[in-house]
mmCIF file of C-alpha atoms in Angstrom:
data_model
loop_
_atom_site.group_PDB
_atom_site.id
_atom_site.type_symbol
_atom_site.label_atom_id
_atom_site.label_comp_id
_atom_site.label_asym_id
_atom_site.label_seq_id
_atom_site.Cartn_x
_atom_site.Cartn_y
_atom_site.Cartn_z
ATOM 1 C CA MET A 15 90.718 57.066 -6.171
ATOM 2 C CA SER A 16 92.231 54.421 -3.880
ATOM 3 C CA THR A 17 91.449 56.598 -0.830
ATOM 4 C CA THR A 18 87.790 56.835 -1.875
ATOM 5 C CA GLN A 19 87.706 53.076 -2.433
ATOM 6 C CA SER A 20 89.185 52.363 1.014
ATOM 7 C CA GLU A 21 86.713 54.788 2.615
ATOM 8 C CA LYS A 22 83.825 52.987 0.906
ATOM 9 C CA GLN A 23 85.209 49.637 2.099
ATOM 10 C CA ALA A 24 85.542 50.940 5.674
ATOM 11 C CA LEU A 25 81.972 52.298 5.562
ATOM 12 C CA PHE A 26 80.701 48.969 4.203
ATOM 13 C CA ILE A 27 82.429 46.944 6.956
ATOM 14 C CA THR A 28 81.252 49.373 9.655
ATOM 15 C CA SER A 29 77.679 49.066 8.370
ATOM 16 C CA LEU A 30 77.963 45.261 8.364
ATOM 17 C CA ILE A 31 79.159 45.257 11.975
ATOM 18 C CA ILE A 32 76.344 47.604 13.077
ATOM 19 C CA PHE A 33 73.713 45.430 11.372
ATOM 20 C CA TRP A 34 75.336 42.286 12.820
ATOM 21 C CA TYR A 35 75.220 43.749 16.339
ATOM 22 C CA SER A 36 71.624 44.886 15.830
ATOM 23 C CA SER A 37 70.393 41.521 14.537
ATOM 24 C CA ASN A 38 72.172 39.427 17.201
ATOM 25 C CA ILE A 39 71.110 41.603 20.117
ATOM 26 C CA GLY A 40 67.652 42.054 18.571
ATOM 27 C CA VAL A 41 67.060 38.288 18.387
ATOM 28 C CA LEU A 42 68.221 37.842 21.982
ATOM 29 C CA LEU A 43 65.995 40.621 23.337
ATOM 30 C CA LEU A 44 62.977 39.588 21.242
ATOM 31 C CA ASN A 45 63.396 35.987 22.439
ATOM 32 C CA LYS A 46 63.383 37.232 26.032
ATOM 33 C CA LEU A 47 60.383 39.482 25.354
ATOM 34 C CA LEU A 48 58.355 36.657 23.788
ATOM 35 C CA LEU A 49 59.326 33.821 26.131
ATOM 36 C CA SER A 50 59.319 35.649 29.445
ATOM 37 C CA ASN A 51 57.775 39.110 29.460
ATOM 38 C CA TYR A 52 55.185 38.519 26.718
ATOM 39 C CA GLY A 53 54.020 35.200 28.147
ATOM 40 C CA PHE A 54 54.583 33.124 24.986
ATOM 41 C CA SER A 55 56.125 30.134 26.790
ATOM 42 C CA PHE A 56 56.889 27.889 23.794
ATOM 43 C CA PRO A 57 60.682 27.814 23.250
ATOM 44 C CA ILE A 58 60.650 24.687 21.042
ATOM 45 C CA PHE A 59 58.039 26.147 18.683
ATOM 46 C CA LEU A 60 59.932 29.450 18.569
ATOM 47 C CA THR A 61 63.130 27.598 17.643
ATOM 48 C CA MET A 62 61.213 25.772 14.885
ATOM 49 C CA CYS A 63 60.037 29.157 13.529
ATOM 50 C CA HIS A 64 63.673 30.324 13.471
ATOM 51 C CA MET A 65 64.753 27.178 11.622
ATOM 52 C CA SER A 66 61.884 27.524 9.123
ATOM 53 C CA ALA A 67 62.934 31.092 8.313
ATOM 54 C CA CYS A 68 66.566 29.981 7.993
ATOM 55 C CA ALA A 69 65.584 27.144 5.621
ATOM 56 C CA VAL A 70 63.496 29.372 3.313
ATOM 57 C CA LEU A 71 65.753 32.442 3.363
ATOM 58 C CA SER A 72 68.941 30.359 2.979
ATOM 59 C CA TYR A 73 67.471 28.777 -0.163
ATOM 60 C CA VAL A 74 66.505 32.194 -1.580
ATOM 61 C CA SER A 75 69.917 33.707 -0.714
ATOM 62 C CA ILE A 76 71.977 30.863 -2.181
ATOM 63 C CA VAL A 77 69.912 29.606 -5.135
ATOM 64 C CA PHE A 78 68.345 32.870 -6.351
ATOM 65 C CA LEU A 79 70.461 35.729 -4.982
ATOM 66 C CA LYS A 80 73.688 33.674 -5.263
ATOM 67 C CA ILE A 81 75.288 35.288 -2.191
ATOM 68 C CA VAL A 82 77.536 32.209 -1.995
ATOM 69 C CA PRO A 83 78.004 29.299 -4.436
ATOM 70 C CA PHE A 84 75.630 26.367 -3.913
ATOM 71 C CA GLN A 85 77.421 23.312 -2.482
ATOM 72 C CA ARG A 86 75.889 19.856 -2.924
ATOM 73 C CA ILE A 87 75.930 16.964 -0.455
ATOM 74 C CA LYS A 88 78.279 14.404 -1.984
ATOM 75 C CA SER A 89 77.604 11.252 0.014
ATOM 76 C CA ARG A 90 75.181 9.552 2.358
ATOM 77 C CA SER A 91 77.766 9.638 5.148
ATOM 78 C CA GLN A 92 78.107 13.410 4.729
ATOM 79 C CA PHE A 93 74.319 13.729 5.074
ATOM 80 C CA PHE A 94 74.331 11.728 8.325
ATOM 81 C CA ARG A 95 77.133 13.930 9.642
ATOM 82 C CA LEU A 96 75.081 17.010 8.829
ATOM 83 C CA ALA A 97 72.065 15.440 10.566
ATOM 84 C CA THR A 98 74.162 14.822 13.701
ATOM 85 C CA LEU A 99 75.342 18.433 13.680
ATOM 86 C CA SER A 100 71.774 19.644 13.176
ATOM 87 C CA ILE A 101 70.473 17.706 16.207
ATOM 88 C CA VAL A 102 73.257 19.099 18.430
ATOM 89 C CA PHE A 103 72.566 22.584 17.037
ATOM 90 C CA CYS A 104 68.843 22.134 17.837
ATOM 91 C CA GLY A 105 69.717 21.231 21.399
ATOM 92 C CA SER A 106 71.838 24.349 21.838
ATOM 93 C CA VAL A 107 69.200 26.736 20.460
ATOM 94 C CA VAL A 108 66.265 25.152 22.335
ATOM 95 C CA GLY A 109 68.270 25.081 25.576
ATOM 96 C CA GLY A 110 69.198 28.739 25.143
ATOM 97 C CA ASN A 111 65.579 29.715 24.488
ATOM 98 C CA ILE A 112 64.316 27.720 27.485
ATOM 99 C CA SER A 113 66.880 29.436 29.731
ATOM 100 C CA LEU A 114 65.585 32.849 28.638
ATOM 101 C CA ARG A 115 62.203 31.967 30.169
ATOM 102 C CA TYR A 116 63.791 31.796 33.610
ATOM 103 C CA LEU A 117 66.969 33.900 33.515
ATOM 104 C CA PRO A 118 67.617 37.576 32.725
ATOM 105 C CA VAL A 119 69.558 38.275 29.519
ATOM 106 C CA SER A 120 72.506 39.639 31.523
ATOM 107 C CA PHE A 121 73.046 36.345 33.378
ATOM 108 C CA ASN A 122 72.296 34.316 30.236
ATOM 109 C CA GLN A 123 75.127 36.153 28.474
ATOM 110 C CA ALA A 124 77.478 35.634 31.420
ATOM 111 C CA VAL A 125 76.955 31.860 31.262
ATOM 112 C CA GLY A 126 77.163 31.889 27.442
ATOM 113 C CA ALA A 127 80.585 33.542 27.667
ATOM 114 C CA THR A 128 81.992 30.248 29.017
ATOM 115 C CA THR A 129 81.784 28.718 25.504
ATOM 116 C CA PRO A 130 85.624 28.717 25.114
ATOM 117 C CA PHE A 131 85.912 26.544 28.247
ATOM 118 C CA PHE A 132 83.614 23.866 26.805
ATOM 119 C CA THR A 133 85.218 24.175 23.352
ATOM 120 C CA ALA A 134 88.678 23.509 24.837
ATOM 121 C CA LEU A 135 87.281 20.619 26.892
ATOM 122 C CA PHE A 136 85.550 18.908 23.944
ATOM 123 C CA ALA A 137 88.514 19.556 21.636
ATOM 124 C CA TYR A 138 90.719 17.688 24.111
ATOM 125 C CA LEU A 139 88.250 14.838 24.704
ATOM 126 C CA ILE A 140 87.373 14.275 21.030
ATOM 127 C CA THR A 141 90.564 15.155 19.148
ATOM 128 C CA LEU A 142 93.107 15.002 22.022
ATOM 129 C CA LYS A 143 94.174 18.463 20.881
ATOM 130 C CA ARG A 144 96.162 20.224 23.600
ATOM 131 C CA GLU A 145 96.736 23.921 24.065
ATOM 132 C CA ALA A 146 99.595 25.621 25.935
ATOM 133 C CA TRP A 147 99.180 25.552 29.744
ATOM 134 C CA ILE A 148 98.916 29.339 29.862
ATOM 135 C CA THR A 149 95.955 29.105 27.484
ATOM 136 C CA TYR A 150 94.162 26.704 29.832
ATOM 137 C CA GLY A 151 95.084 28.979 32.724
ATOM 138 C CA CYS A 152 93.095 31.799 31.105
ATOM 139 C CA LEU A 153 89.976 29.630 31.369
ATOM 140 C CA VAL A 154 90.103 29.738 35.181
ATOM 141 C CA PRO A 155 88.700 33.303 35.427
ATOM 142 C CA VAL A 156 86.132 32.387 32.729
ATOM 143 C CA VAL A 157 84.593 29.716 34.972
ATOM 144 C CA ALA A 158 85.286 31.533 38.250
ATOM 145 C CA GLY A 159 83.496 34.629 36.945
ATOM 146 C CA VAL A 160 80.302 32.659 36.251
ATOM 147 C CA VAL A 161 80.474 31.016 39.697
ATOM 148 C CA ILE A 162 80.767 34.493 41.266
ATOM 149 C CA ALA A 163 78.012 35.906 39.028
ATOM 150 C CA SER A 164 75.728 32.978 39.991
ATOM 151 C CA GLY A 165 76.172 33.753 43.683
ATOM 152 C CA GLY A 166 75.370 37.416 43.108
ATOM 153 C CA GLU A 167 72.429 36.933 40.715
ATOM 154 C CA PRO A 168 69.127 38.026 42.355
ATOM 155 C CA SER A 169 67.050 36.239 39.682
ATOM 156 C CA PHE A 170 69.005 32.943 39.770
ATOM 157 C CA HIS A 171 66.913 29.945 38.693
ATOM 158 C CA LEU A 172 68.468 26.466 38.890
ATOM 159 C CA TYR A 173 66.552 24.902 35.973
ATOM 160 C CA GLY A 174 67.212 27.951 33.776
ATOM 161 C CA PHE A 175 70.897 27.816 34.763
ATOM 162 C CA ILE A 176 71.151 24.094 33.870
ATOM 163 C CA MET A 177 69.485 24.753 30.500
ATOM 164 C CA CYS A 178 71.852 27.658 29.817
ATOM 165 C CA ILE A 179 74.941 25.585 30.703
ATOM 166 C CA GLY A 180 73.614 22.746 28.525
ATOM 167 C CA ALA A 181 73.024 25.125 25.588
ATOM 168 C CA THR A 182 76.519 26.599 25.946
ATOM 169 C CA ALA A 183 78.102 23.139 26.079
ATOM 170 C CA ALA A 184 76.057 21.989 23.042
ATOM 171 C CA ARG A 185 77.134 25.085 21.078
ATOM 172 C CA ALA A 186 80.793 24.333 21.829
ATOM 173 C CA PHE A 187 80.320 20.619 21.076
ATOM 174 C CA LYS A 188 78.769 21.495 17.706
ATOM 175 C CA SER A 189 81.757 23.657 16.701
ATOM 176 C CA VAL A 190 84.260 20.915 17.628
ATOM 177 C CA LEU A 191 82.122 18.216 16.010
ATOM 178 C CA GLN A 192 81.818 20.298 12.850
ATOM 179 C CA GLY A 193 85.607 20.472 12.566
ATOM 180 C CA VAL A 194 85.869 16.693 12.961
ATOM 181 C CA LEU A 195 82.923 15.552 10.802
ATOM 182 C CA LEU A 196 83.515 17.976 7.930
ATOM 183 C CA SER A 197 87.316 17.985 8.055
ATOM 184 C CA SER A 198 88.037 16.617 4.569
ATOM 185 C CA GLU A 199 88.407 19.264 1.845
ATOM 186 C CA GLY A 200 85.747 17.644 -0.340
ATOM 187 C CA GLU A 201 83.106 17.746 2.409
ATOM 188 C CA LYS A 202 83.701 21.214 3.835
ATOM 189 C CA LEU A 203 80.711 23.536 3.612
ATOM 190 C CA ASN A 204 80.645 27.272 4.231
ATOM 191 C CA SER A 205 78.377 28.402 7.085
ATOM 192 C CA MET A 206 75.556 29.507 4.759
ATOM 193 C CA ASN A 207 75.319 26.147 2.940
ATOM 194 C CA LEU A 208 75.632 24.403 6.301
ATOM 195 C CA LEU A 209 72.613 26.382 7.527
ATOM 196 C CA LEU A 210 70.727 25.541 4.307
ATOM 197 C CA TYR A 211 71.063 21.790 4.982
ATOM 198 C CA MET A 212 70.814 21.837 8.789
ATOM 199 C CA SER A 213 67.627 23.914 9.016
ATOM 200 C CA PRO A 214 65.195 21.438 7.324
ATOM 201 C CA ILE A 215 66.641 18.572 9.404
ATOM 202 C CA ALA A 216 66.132 20.680 12.529
ATOM 203 C CA ILE A 217 62.495 21.304 11.553
ATOM 204 C CA LEU A 218 61.882 17.537 11.225
ATOM 205 C CA VAL A 219 63.274 17.046 14.746
ATOM 206 C CA LEU A 220 61.471 20.019 16.302
ATOM 207 C CA LEU A 221 58.021 19.470 14.739
ATOM 208 C CA PRO A 222 57.105 16.268 16.666
ATOM 209 C CA ALA A 223 58.821 17.651 19.794
ATOM 210 C CA THR A 224 56.576 20.736 19.600
ATOM 211 C CA PHE A 225 53.361 18.703 19.319
ATOM 212 C CA VAL A 226 54.364 16.388 22.184
ATOM 213 C CA MET A 227 55.861 18.952 24.604
ATOM 214 C CA GLU A 228 53.967 22.124 23.647
ATOM 215 C CA PRO A 229 50.487 21.004 22.480
ATOM 216 C CA ASN A 230 48.851 24.296 23.549
ATOM 217 C CA VAL A 231 50.906 26.310 21.075
ATOM 218 C CA ILE A 232 48.377 25.755 18.266
ATOM 219 C CA ASP A 233 45.530 27.287 20.298
ATOM 220 C CA VAL A 234 47.653 30.247 21.403
ATOM 221 C CA THR A 235 48.992 31.072 17.940
ATOM 222 C CA THR A 236 45.702 30.572 16.038
ATOM 223 C CA THR A 237 43.297 32.187 18.514
ATOM 224 C CA PRO A 238 43.439 35.997 18.656
ATOM 225 C CA ALA A 239 43.759 37.075 22.281
ATOM 226 C CA THR A 240 44.177 40.452 23.919
ATOM 227 C CA GLU A 241 47.289 39.320 25.815
ATOM 228 C CA HIS A 242 48.943 38.090 22.606
ATOM 229 C CA ARG A 243 48.432 41.055 20.282
ATOM 230 C CA TYR A 244 50.883 41.279 17.375
ATOM 231 C CA LEU A 245 52.124 37.768 18.228
ATOM 232 C CA GLY A 246 52.364 36.657 14.597
ATOM 233 C CA LEU A 247 54.235 39.789 13.574
ATOM 234 C CA LEU A 248 56.680 39.504 16.478
ATOM 235 C CA ILE A 249 57.431 35.842 15.659
ATOM 236 C CA LEU A 250 57.868 36.696 11.957
ATOM 237 C CA VAL A 251 60.278 39.569 12.688
ATOM 238 C CA ASN A 252 62.117 37.467 15.281
ATOM 239 C CA SER A 253 62.538 34.543 12.844
ATOM 240 C CA ALA A 254 63.742 36.752 9.975
ATOM 241 C CA MET A 255 66.179 38.436 12.366
ATOM 242 C CA ALA A 256 67.518 35.014 13.418
ATOM 243 C CA TYR A 257 68.430 34.297 9.794
ATOM 244 C CA GLY A 258 69.848 37.810 9.395
ATOM 245 C CA ALA A 259 72.139 37.217 12.376
ATOM 246 C CA ASN A 260 73.525 34.058 10.703
ATOM 247 C CA LEU A 261 73.946 35.776 7.333
ATOM 248 C CA LEU A 262 75.688 38.817 8.828
ATOM 249 C CA ASN A 263 77.875 36.551 10.969
ATOM 250 C CA PHE A 264 79.108 34.951 7.738
ATOM 251 C CA LEU A 265 79.580 38.303 5.947
ATOM 252 C CA VAL A 266 81.475 39.918 8.846
ATOM 253 C CA THR A 267 83.838 36.910 8.996
ATOM 254 C CA LYS A 268 84.289 37.020 5.226
ATOM 255 C CA HIS A 269 85.133 40.739 5.089
ATOM 256 C CA THR A 270 87.195 40.906 8.310
ATOM 257 C CA SER A 271 88.563 37.788 10.043
ATOM 258 C CA ALA A 272 87.587 35.100 12.555
ATOM 259 C CA LEU A 273 89.705 36.885 15.197
ATOM 260 C CA THR A 274 87.889 40.183 14.595
ATOM 261 C CA LEU A 275 84.575 38.357 14.916
ATOM 262 C CA GLN A 276 85.699 36.860 18.241
ATOM 263 C CA VAL A 277 86.705 40.272 19.632
ATOM 264 C CA LEU A 278 83.465 41.855 18.390
ATOM 265 C CA GLY A 279 81.510 38.956 19.876
ATOM 266 C CA ASN A 280 82.974 39.582 23.331
ATOM 267 C CA ALA A 281 82.019 43.258 23.105
ATOM 268 C CA LYS A 282 78.555 42.314 21.770
ATOM 269 C CA GLY A 283 77.835 40.316 24.918
ATOM 270 C CA ALA A 284 78.626 43.333 27.095
ATOM 271 C CA VAL A 285 76.444 45.613 24.924
ATOM 272 C CA ALA A 286 73.563 43.098 25.114
ATOM 273 C CA VAL A 287 73.859 42.994 28.916
ATOM 274 C CA VAL A 288 73.692 46.795 29.245
ATOM 275 C CA ILE A 289 70.732 47.120 26.835
ATOM 276 C CA SER A 290 68.803 44.282 28.499
ATOM 277 C CA ILE A 291 69.261 45.794 31.974
ATOM 278 C CA LEU A 292 68.013 49.163 30.712
ATOM 279 C CA LEU A 293 65.104 47.601 28.797
ATOM 280 C CA PHE A 294 63.868 44.900 31.194
ATOM 281 C CA ARG A 295 65.122 46.596 34.384
ATOM 282 C CA ASN A 296 66.170 43.284 35.934
ATOM 283 C CA PRO A 297 67.983 43.756 39.247
ATOM 284 C CA VAL A 298 71.785 43.401 39.180
ATOM 285 C CA THR A 299 74.346 43.393 41.963
ATOM 286 C CA PHE A 300 77.948 44.510 42.163
ATOM 287 C CA ILE A 301 79.012 40.861 42.660
ATOM 288 C CA GLY A 302 77.115 39.831 39.517
ATOM 289 C CA ILE A 303 78.716 42.593 37.426
ATOM 290 C CA ALA A 304 82.167 41.764 38.849
ATOM 291 C CA GLY A 305 81.690 38.065 37.993
ATOM 292 C CA TYR A 306 80.578 38.806 34.429
ATOM 293 C CA THR A 307 83.494 41.240 33.951
ATOM 294 C CA MET A 308 85.926 38.564 35.148
ATOM 295 C CA THR A 309 84.444 36.062 32.679
ATOM 296 C CA VAL A 310 84.734 38.468 29.723
ATOM 297 C CA MET A 311 88.316 39.359 30.642
ATOM 298 C CA GLY A 312 89.131 35.644 30.870
ATOM 299 C CA VAL A 313 87.629 35.055 27.407
ATOM 300 C CA VAL A 314 89.684 37.931 25.947
ATOM 301 C CA ALA A 315 92.862 36.606 27.601
ATOM 302 C CA TYR A 316 92.096 33.073 26.345
ATOM 303 C CA GLY A 317 91.673 34.319 22.766
ATOM 304 C CA GLU A 318 94.944 36.249 22.938
ATOM 305 C CA ALA A 319 96.859 33.329 24.498
ATOM 306 C CA LYS A 320 95.483 30.922 21.889
ATOM 307 C CA ARG A 321 96.602 33.263 19.111
ATOM 308 C CA ARG A 322 100.122 33.696 20.529
ATOM 309 C CA TYR A 323 100.805 30.078 21.411
ATOM 310 C CA LYS A 324 99.149 28.508 18.380
#
């Protein structure tokens, strides 16, 4: 009986990981398809669609389906902390989507892999938290790999690169800030409740930004055009998948561990790169592949060093 139970558990976790991979890579590739190949050049509006889906589906999942217990905001200061996190989160997602307009997914993932470097930097600057020197040493190939990959990237675009670096830094800043702002036991929120509160705030920030910076989006999305067939369906699927990626991220962490998620995340980046090259047929060079490989190996070494010298 116990063997059957363990087999069911293993099958369940394997299924979760497959769905998590599919949703994360699916969102990334659909974003690229919409923003670059499909000609829908409205990254802020697309991010707002993602946040709208996250707000609605988070409410349904928590309040009606009760996937996790509902956690209330307990003070005005906690709300302002959540608002700060939401604005930083907005910046990271919008920056990432803008970069996909100009950069291939493979290079976008290479730059995104430098998140541990920025996390370590912000952790030191904000909390003065120091790691072992060997841990910092592992970050050298992480940065060096991206520098090498940049030199060997045929489709390099400076503005797209700056946006991608900014998005990566904002993502790392958000994770450090989250640990600082929601550090007290009474104010800690699980990732699903955090998404429930952050999404509506993000919509309030993104809505005026969309009208000011992307005024043509209304005409494009409301007027049927031959070059934008199935646009509504693609945005709907993309937005639902964005929420699914967050939900599955939470479930995989819950049923495995944060370390397992980190290892799987490193592998996911490599899988996304291979699929994107096959799908979009963007040119790659040996130098670019070597640089990305160096970055991934540096990230793996950093994670291992951090675990050993914690």
